[in-house]
mmCIF file of C-alpha atoms in Angstrom:
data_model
loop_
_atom_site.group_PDB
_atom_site.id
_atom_site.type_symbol
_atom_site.label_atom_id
_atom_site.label_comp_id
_atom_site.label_asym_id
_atom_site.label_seq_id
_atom_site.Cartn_x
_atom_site.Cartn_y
_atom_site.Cartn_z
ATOM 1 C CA UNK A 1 -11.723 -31.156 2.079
ATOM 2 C CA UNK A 2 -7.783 -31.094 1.899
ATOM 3 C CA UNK A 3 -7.593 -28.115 -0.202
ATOM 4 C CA UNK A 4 -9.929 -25.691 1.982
ATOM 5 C CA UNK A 5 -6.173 -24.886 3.631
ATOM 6 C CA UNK A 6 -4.359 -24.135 0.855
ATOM 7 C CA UNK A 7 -7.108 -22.238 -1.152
ATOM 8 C CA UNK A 8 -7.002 -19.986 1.959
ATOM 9 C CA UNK A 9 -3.321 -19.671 2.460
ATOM 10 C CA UNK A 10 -3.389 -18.935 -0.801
ATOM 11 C CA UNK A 11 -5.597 -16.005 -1.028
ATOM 12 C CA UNK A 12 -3.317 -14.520 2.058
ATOM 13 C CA UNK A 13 -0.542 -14.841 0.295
ATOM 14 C CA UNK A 14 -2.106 -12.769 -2.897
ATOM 15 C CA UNK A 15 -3.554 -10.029 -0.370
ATOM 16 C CA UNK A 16 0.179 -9.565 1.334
ATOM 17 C CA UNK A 17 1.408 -9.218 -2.095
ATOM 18 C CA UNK A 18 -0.978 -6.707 -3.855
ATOM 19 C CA UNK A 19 0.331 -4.662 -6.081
ATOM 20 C CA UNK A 20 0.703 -0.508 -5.581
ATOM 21 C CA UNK A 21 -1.848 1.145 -7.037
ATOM 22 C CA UNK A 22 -0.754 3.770 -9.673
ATOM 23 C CA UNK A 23 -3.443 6.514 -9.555
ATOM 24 C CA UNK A 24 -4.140 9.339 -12.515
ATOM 25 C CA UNK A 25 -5.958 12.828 -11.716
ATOM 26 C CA UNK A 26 -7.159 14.448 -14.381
ATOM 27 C CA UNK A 27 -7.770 18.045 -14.549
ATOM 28 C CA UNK A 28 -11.273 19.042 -13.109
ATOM 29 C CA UNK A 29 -11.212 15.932 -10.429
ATOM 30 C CA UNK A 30 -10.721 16.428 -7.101
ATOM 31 C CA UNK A 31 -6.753 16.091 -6.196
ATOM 32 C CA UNK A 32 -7.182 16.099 -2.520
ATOM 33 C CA UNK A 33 -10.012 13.029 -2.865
ATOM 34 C CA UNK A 34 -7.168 11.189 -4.549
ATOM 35 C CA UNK A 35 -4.794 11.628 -1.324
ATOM 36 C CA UNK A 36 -7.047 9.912 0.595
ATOM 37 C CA UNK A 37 -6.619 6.449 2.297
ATOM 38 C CA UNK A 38 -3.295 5.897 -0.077
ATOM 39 C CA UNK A 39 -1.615 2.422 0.925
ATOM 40 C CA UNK A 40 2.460 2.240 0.743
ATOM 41 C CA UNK A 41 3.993 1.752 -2.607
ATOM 42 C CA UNK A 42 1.039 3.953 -4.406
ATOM 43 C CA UNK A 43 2.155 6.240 -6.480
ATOM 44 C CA UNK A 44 -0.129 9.431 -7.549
ATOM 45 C CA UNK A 45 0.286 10.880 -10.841
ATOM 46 C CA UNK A 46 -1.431 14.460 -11.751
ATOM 47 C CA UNK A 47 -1.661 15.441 -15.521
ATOM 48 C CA UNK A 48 -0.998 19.006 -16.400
ATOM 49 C CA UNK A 49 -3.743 21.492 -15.305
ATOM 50 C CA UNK A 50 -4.657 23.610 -12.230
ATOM 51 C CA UNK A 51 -6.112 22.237 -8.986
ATOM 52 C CA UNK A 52 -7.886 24.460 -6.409
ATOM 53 C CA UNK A 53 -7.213 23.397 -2.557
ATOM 54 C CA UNK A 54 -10.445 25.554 -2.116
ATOM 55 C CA UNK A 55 -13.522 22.996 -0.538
ATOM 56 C CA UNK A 56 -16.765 22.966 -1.670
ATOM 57 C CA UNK A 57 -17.843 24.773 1.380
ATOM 58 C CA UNK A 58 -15.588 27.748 0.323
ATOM 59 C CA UNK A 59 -12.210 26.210 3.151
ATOM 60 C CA UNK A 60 -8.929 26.346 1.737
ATOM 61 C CA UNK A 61 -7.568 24.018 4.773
ATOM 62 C CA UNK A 62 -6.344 21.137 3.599
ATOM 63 C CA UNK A 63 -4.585 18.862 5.558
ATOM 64 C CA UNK A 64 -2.789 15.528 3.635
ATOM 65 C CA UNK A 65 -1.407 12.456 5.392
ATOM 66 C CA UNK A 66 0.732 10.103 3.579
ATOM 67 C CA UNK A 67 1.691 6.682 5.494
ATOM 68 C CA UNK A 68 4.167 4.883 3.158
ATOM 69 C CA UNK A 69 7.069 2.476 4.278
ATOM 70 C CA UNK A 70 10.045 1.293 4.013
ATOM 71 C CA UNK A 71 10.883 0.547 0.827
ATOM 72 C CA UNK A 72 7.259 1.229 -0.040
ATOM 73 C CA UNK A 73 6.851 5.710 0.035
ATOM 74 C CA UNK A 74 3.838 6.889 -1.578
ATOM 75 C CA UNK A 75 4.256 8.913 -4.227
ATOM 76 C CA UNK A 76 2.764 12.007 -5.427
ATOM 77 C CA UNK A 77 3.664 13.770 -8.364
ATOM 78 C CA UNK A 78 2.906 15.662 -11.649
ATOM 79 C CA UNK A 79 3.295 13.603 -14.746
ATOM 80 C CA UNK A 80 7.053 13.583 -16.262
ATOM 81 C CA UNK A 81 6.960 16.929 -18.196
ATOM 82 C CA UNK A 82 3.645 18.165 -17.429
ATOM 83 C CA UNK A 83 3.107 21.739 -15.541
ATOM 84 C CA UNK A 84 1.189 21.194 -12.440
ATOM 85 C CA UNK A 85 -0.119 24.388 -10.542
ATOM 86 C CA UNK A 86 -1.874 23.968 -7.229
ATOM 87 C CA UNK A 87 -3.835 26.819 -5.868
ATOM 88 C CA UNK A 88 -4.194 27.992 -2.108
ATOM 89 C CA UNK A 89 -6.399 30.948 -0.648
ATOM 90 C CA UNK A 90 -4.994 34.277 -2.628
ATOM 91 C CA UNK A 91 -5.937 36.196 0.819
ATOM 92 C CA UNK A 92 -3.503 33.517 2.333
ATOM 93 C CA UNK A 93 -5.547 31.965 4.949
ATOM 94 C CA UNK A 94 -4.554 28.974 4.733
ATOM 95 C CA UNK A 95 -1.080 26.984 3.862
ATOM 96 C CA UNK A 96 -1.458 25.913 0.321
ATOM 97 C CA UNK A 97 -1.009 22.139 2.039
ATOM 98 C CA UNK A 98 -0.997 21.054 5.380
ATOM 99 C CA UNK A 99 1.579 17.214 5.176
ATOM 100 C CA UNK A 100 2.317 14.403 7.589
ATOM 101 C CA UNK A 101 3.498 11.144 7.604
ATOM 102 C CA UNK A 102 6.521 9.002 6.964
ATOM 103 C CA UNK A 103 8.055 7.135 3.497
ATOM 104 C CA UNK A 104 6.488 9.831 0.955
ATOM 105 C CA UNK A 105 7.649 12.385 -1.916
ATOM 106 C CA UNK A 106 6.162 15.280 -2.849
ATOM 107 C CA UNK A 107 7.692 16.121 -6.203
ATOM 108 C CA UNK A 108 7.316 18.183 -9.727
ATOM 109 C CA UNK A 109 4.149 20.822 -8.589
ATOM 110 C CA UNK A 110 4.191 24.330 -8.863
ATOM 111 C CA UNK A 111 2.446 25.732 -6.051
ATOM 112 C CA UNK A 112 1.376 29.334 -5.503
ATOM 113 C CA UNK A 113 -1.126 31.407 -2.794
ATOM 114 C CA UNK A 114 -1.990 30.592 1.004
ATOM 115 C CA UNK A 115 -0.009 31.740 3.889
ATOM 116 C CA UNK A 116 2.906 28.873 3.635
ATOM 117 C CA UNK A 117 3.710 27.068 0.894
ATOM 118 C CA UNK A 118 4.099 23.409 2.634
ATOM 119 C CA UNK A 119 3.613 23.581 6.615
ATOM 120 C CA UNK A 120 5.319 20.048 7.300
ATOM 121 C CA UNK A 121 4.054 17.938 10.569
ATOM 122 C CA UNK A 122 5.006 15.104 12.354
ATOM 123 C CA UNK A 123 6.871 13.660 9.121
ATOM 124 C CA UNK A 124 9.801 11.108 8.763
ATOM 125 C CA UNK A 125 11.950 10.058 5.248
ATOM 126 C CA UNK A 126 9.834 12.432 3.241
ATOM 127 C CA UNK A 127 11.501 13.977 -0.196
ATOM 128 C CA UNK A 128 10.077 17.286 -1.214
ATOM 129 C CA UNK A 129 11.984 17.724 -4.928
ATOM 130 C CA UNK A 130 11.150 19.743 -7.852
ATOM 131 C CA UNK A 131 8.566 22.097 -6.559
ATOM 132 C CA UNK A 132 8.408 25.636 -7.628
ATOM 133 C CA UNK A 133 6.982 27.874 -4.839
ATOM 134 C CA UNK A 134 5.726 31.664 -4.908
ATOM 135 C CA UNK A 135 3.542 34.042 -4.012
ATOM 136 C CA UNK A 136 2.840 32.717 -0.453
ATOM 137 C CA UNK A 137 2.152 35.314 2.791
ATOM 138 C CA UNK A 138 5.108 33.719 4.062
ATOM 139 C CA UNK A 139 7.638 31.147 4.383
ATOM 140 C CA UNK A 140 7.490 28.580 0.616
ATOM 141 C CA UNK A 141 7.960 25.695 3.355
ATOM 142 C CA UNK A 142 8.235 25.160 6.809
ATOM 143 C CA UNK A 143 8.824 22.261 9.539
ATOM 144 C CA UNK A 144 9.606 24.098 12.694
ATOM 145 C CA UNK A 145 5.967 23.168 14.839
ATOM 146 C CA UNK A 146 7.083 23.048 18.001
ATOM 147 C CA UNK A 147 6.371 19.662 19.495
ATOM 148 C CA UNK A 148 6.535 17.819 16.370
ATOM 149 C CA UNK A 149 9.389 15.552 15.157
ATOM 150 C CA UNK A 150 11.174 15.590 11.677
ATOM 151 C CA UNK A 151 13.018 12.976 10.665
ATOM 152 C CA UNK A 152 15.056 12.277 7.407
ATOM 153 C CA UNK A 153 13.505 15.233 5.562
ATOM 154 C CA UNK A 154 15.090 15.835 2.145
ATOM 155 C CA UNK A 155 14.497 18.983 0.365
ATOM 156 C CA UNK A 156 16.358 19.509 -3.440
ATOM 157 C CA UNK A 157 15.800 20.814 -6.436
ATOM 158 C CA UNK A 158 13.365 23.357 -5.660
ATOM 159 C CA UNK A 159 12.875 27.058 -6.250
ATOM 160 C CA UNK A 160 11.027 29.411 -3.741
ATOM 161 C CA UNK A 161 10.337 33.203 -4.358
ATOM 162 C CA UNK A 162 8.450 36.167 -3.934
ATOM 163 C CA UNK A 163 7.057 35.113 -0.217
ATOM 164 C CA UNK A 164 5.921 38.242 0.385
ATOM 165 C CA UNK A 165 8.764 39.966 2.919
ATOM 166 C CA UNK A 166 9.305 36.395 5.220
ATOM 167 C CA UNK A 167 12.561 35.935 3.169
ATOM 168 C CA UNK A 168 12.666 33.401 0.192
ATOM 169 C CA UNK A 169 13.444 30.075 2.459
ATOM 170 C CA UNK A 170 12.690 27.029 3.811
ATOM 171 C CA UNK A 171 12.580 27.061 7.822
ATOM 172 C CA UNK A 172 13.112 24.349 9.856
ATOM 173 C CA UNK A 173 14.032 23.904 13.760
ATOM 174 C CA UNK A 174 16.811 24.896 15.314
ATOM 175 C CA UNK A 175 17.981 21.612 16.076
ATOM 176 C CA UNK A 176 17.582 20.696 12.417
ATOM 177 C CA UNK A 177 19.235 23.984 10.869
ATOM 178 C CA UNK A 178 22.256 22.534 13.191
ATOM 179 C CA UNK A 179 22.510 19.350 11.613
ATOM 180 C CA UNK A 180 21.847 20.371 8.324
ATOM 181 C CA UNK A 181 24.934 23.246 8.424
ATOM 182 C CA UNK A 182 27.074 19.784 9.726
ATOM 183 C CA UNK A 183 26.146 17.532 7.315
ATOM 184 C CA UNK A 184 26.749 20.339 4.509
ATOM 185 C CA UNK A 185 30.926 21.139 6.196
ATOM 186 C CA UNK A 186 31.247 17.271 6.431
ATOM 187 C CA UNK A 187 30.107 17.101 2.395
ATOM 188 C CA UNK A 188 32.233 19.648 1.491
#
């Protein structure tokens, strides 16, 4: 019949357009199991509490991949006002997270424990804003793999300390730290 067609170009046209999902972790669920196959434009919200990166098998290693796009980043973040803590290995042997991808923010945890804070990827047009990062074996976030690429990284409004003797920083690649002390003369 004549409207076999449409009914089908019709339910294409309501898959394309699918709205984000908006996602809500709750204390005592699993964080990282949110993360997990996130499509662009969803948005990740975690109510106050504290969430382990610690596996069931006793691994702190957690590795998180974001794919978001343009116009579309994925969004993870604690709930407006709420305090967020997430918790790496105290004997620091593993970053607290381990984050790649492009078109995400990171925004409003505290984080403390592991070896680094953040160890950034392969990432491009990621925002990394309001985190408060301490007590981590060494640097509260890094980007400086050798081999990987960083593009459009923005970093603001957070506070690192007490990184245990590897200075109180963010470290990036050479290449970067060049154009970020250009773009800085050029802003004044």
């Amino acid at each position: 019949p004549p409207l076999y067609p449409l009914l089908v170009l019709f339910s294409l046209c309501l898959a394309i357009d699918a709205p984000a999902a908006v996602i809500d972790v709750q204390p005592g669920e699993d964080l990282f199991a949110a993360l997990e196959g996130l499509a662009p434009g969803d948005e990740v919200i975690v109510q106050a509490g504290t969430y382990s990166t610690q596996k069931a098998g006793g691994s702190f290693f957690r590795q998180v991949e974001l794919h978001g796009a343009e116009g579309l980043p994925i969004v993870v973040r604690a709930a407006d006002g709420a305090l967020v803590r997430i918790e790496g290995d105290p004997n620091a042997s593993q970053n607290i997270i381990n984050i790649t991808g492009e078109h995400y923010e990171w925004r409003g945890f505290e984080m403390v424990y592991g070896s680094h804070g953040i160890r950034v990827h392969n990432s491009a047009h990621a925002t990394f804003t309001g985190l408060h990062i301490h007590d981590t074996a060494d640097v509260g976030i890094s980007c400086n793999m050798t081999g990987h690429t960083y593009e459009a990284l923005t970093f603001s409004h957070n506070e690192i300390h007490d990184t245990h003797g590897k200075g109180d920083r963010t470290t990036a690649t050479k290449r970067d730290r060049n154009r970020d002390r250009s773009r800085d003369r050029r802003d004044g």
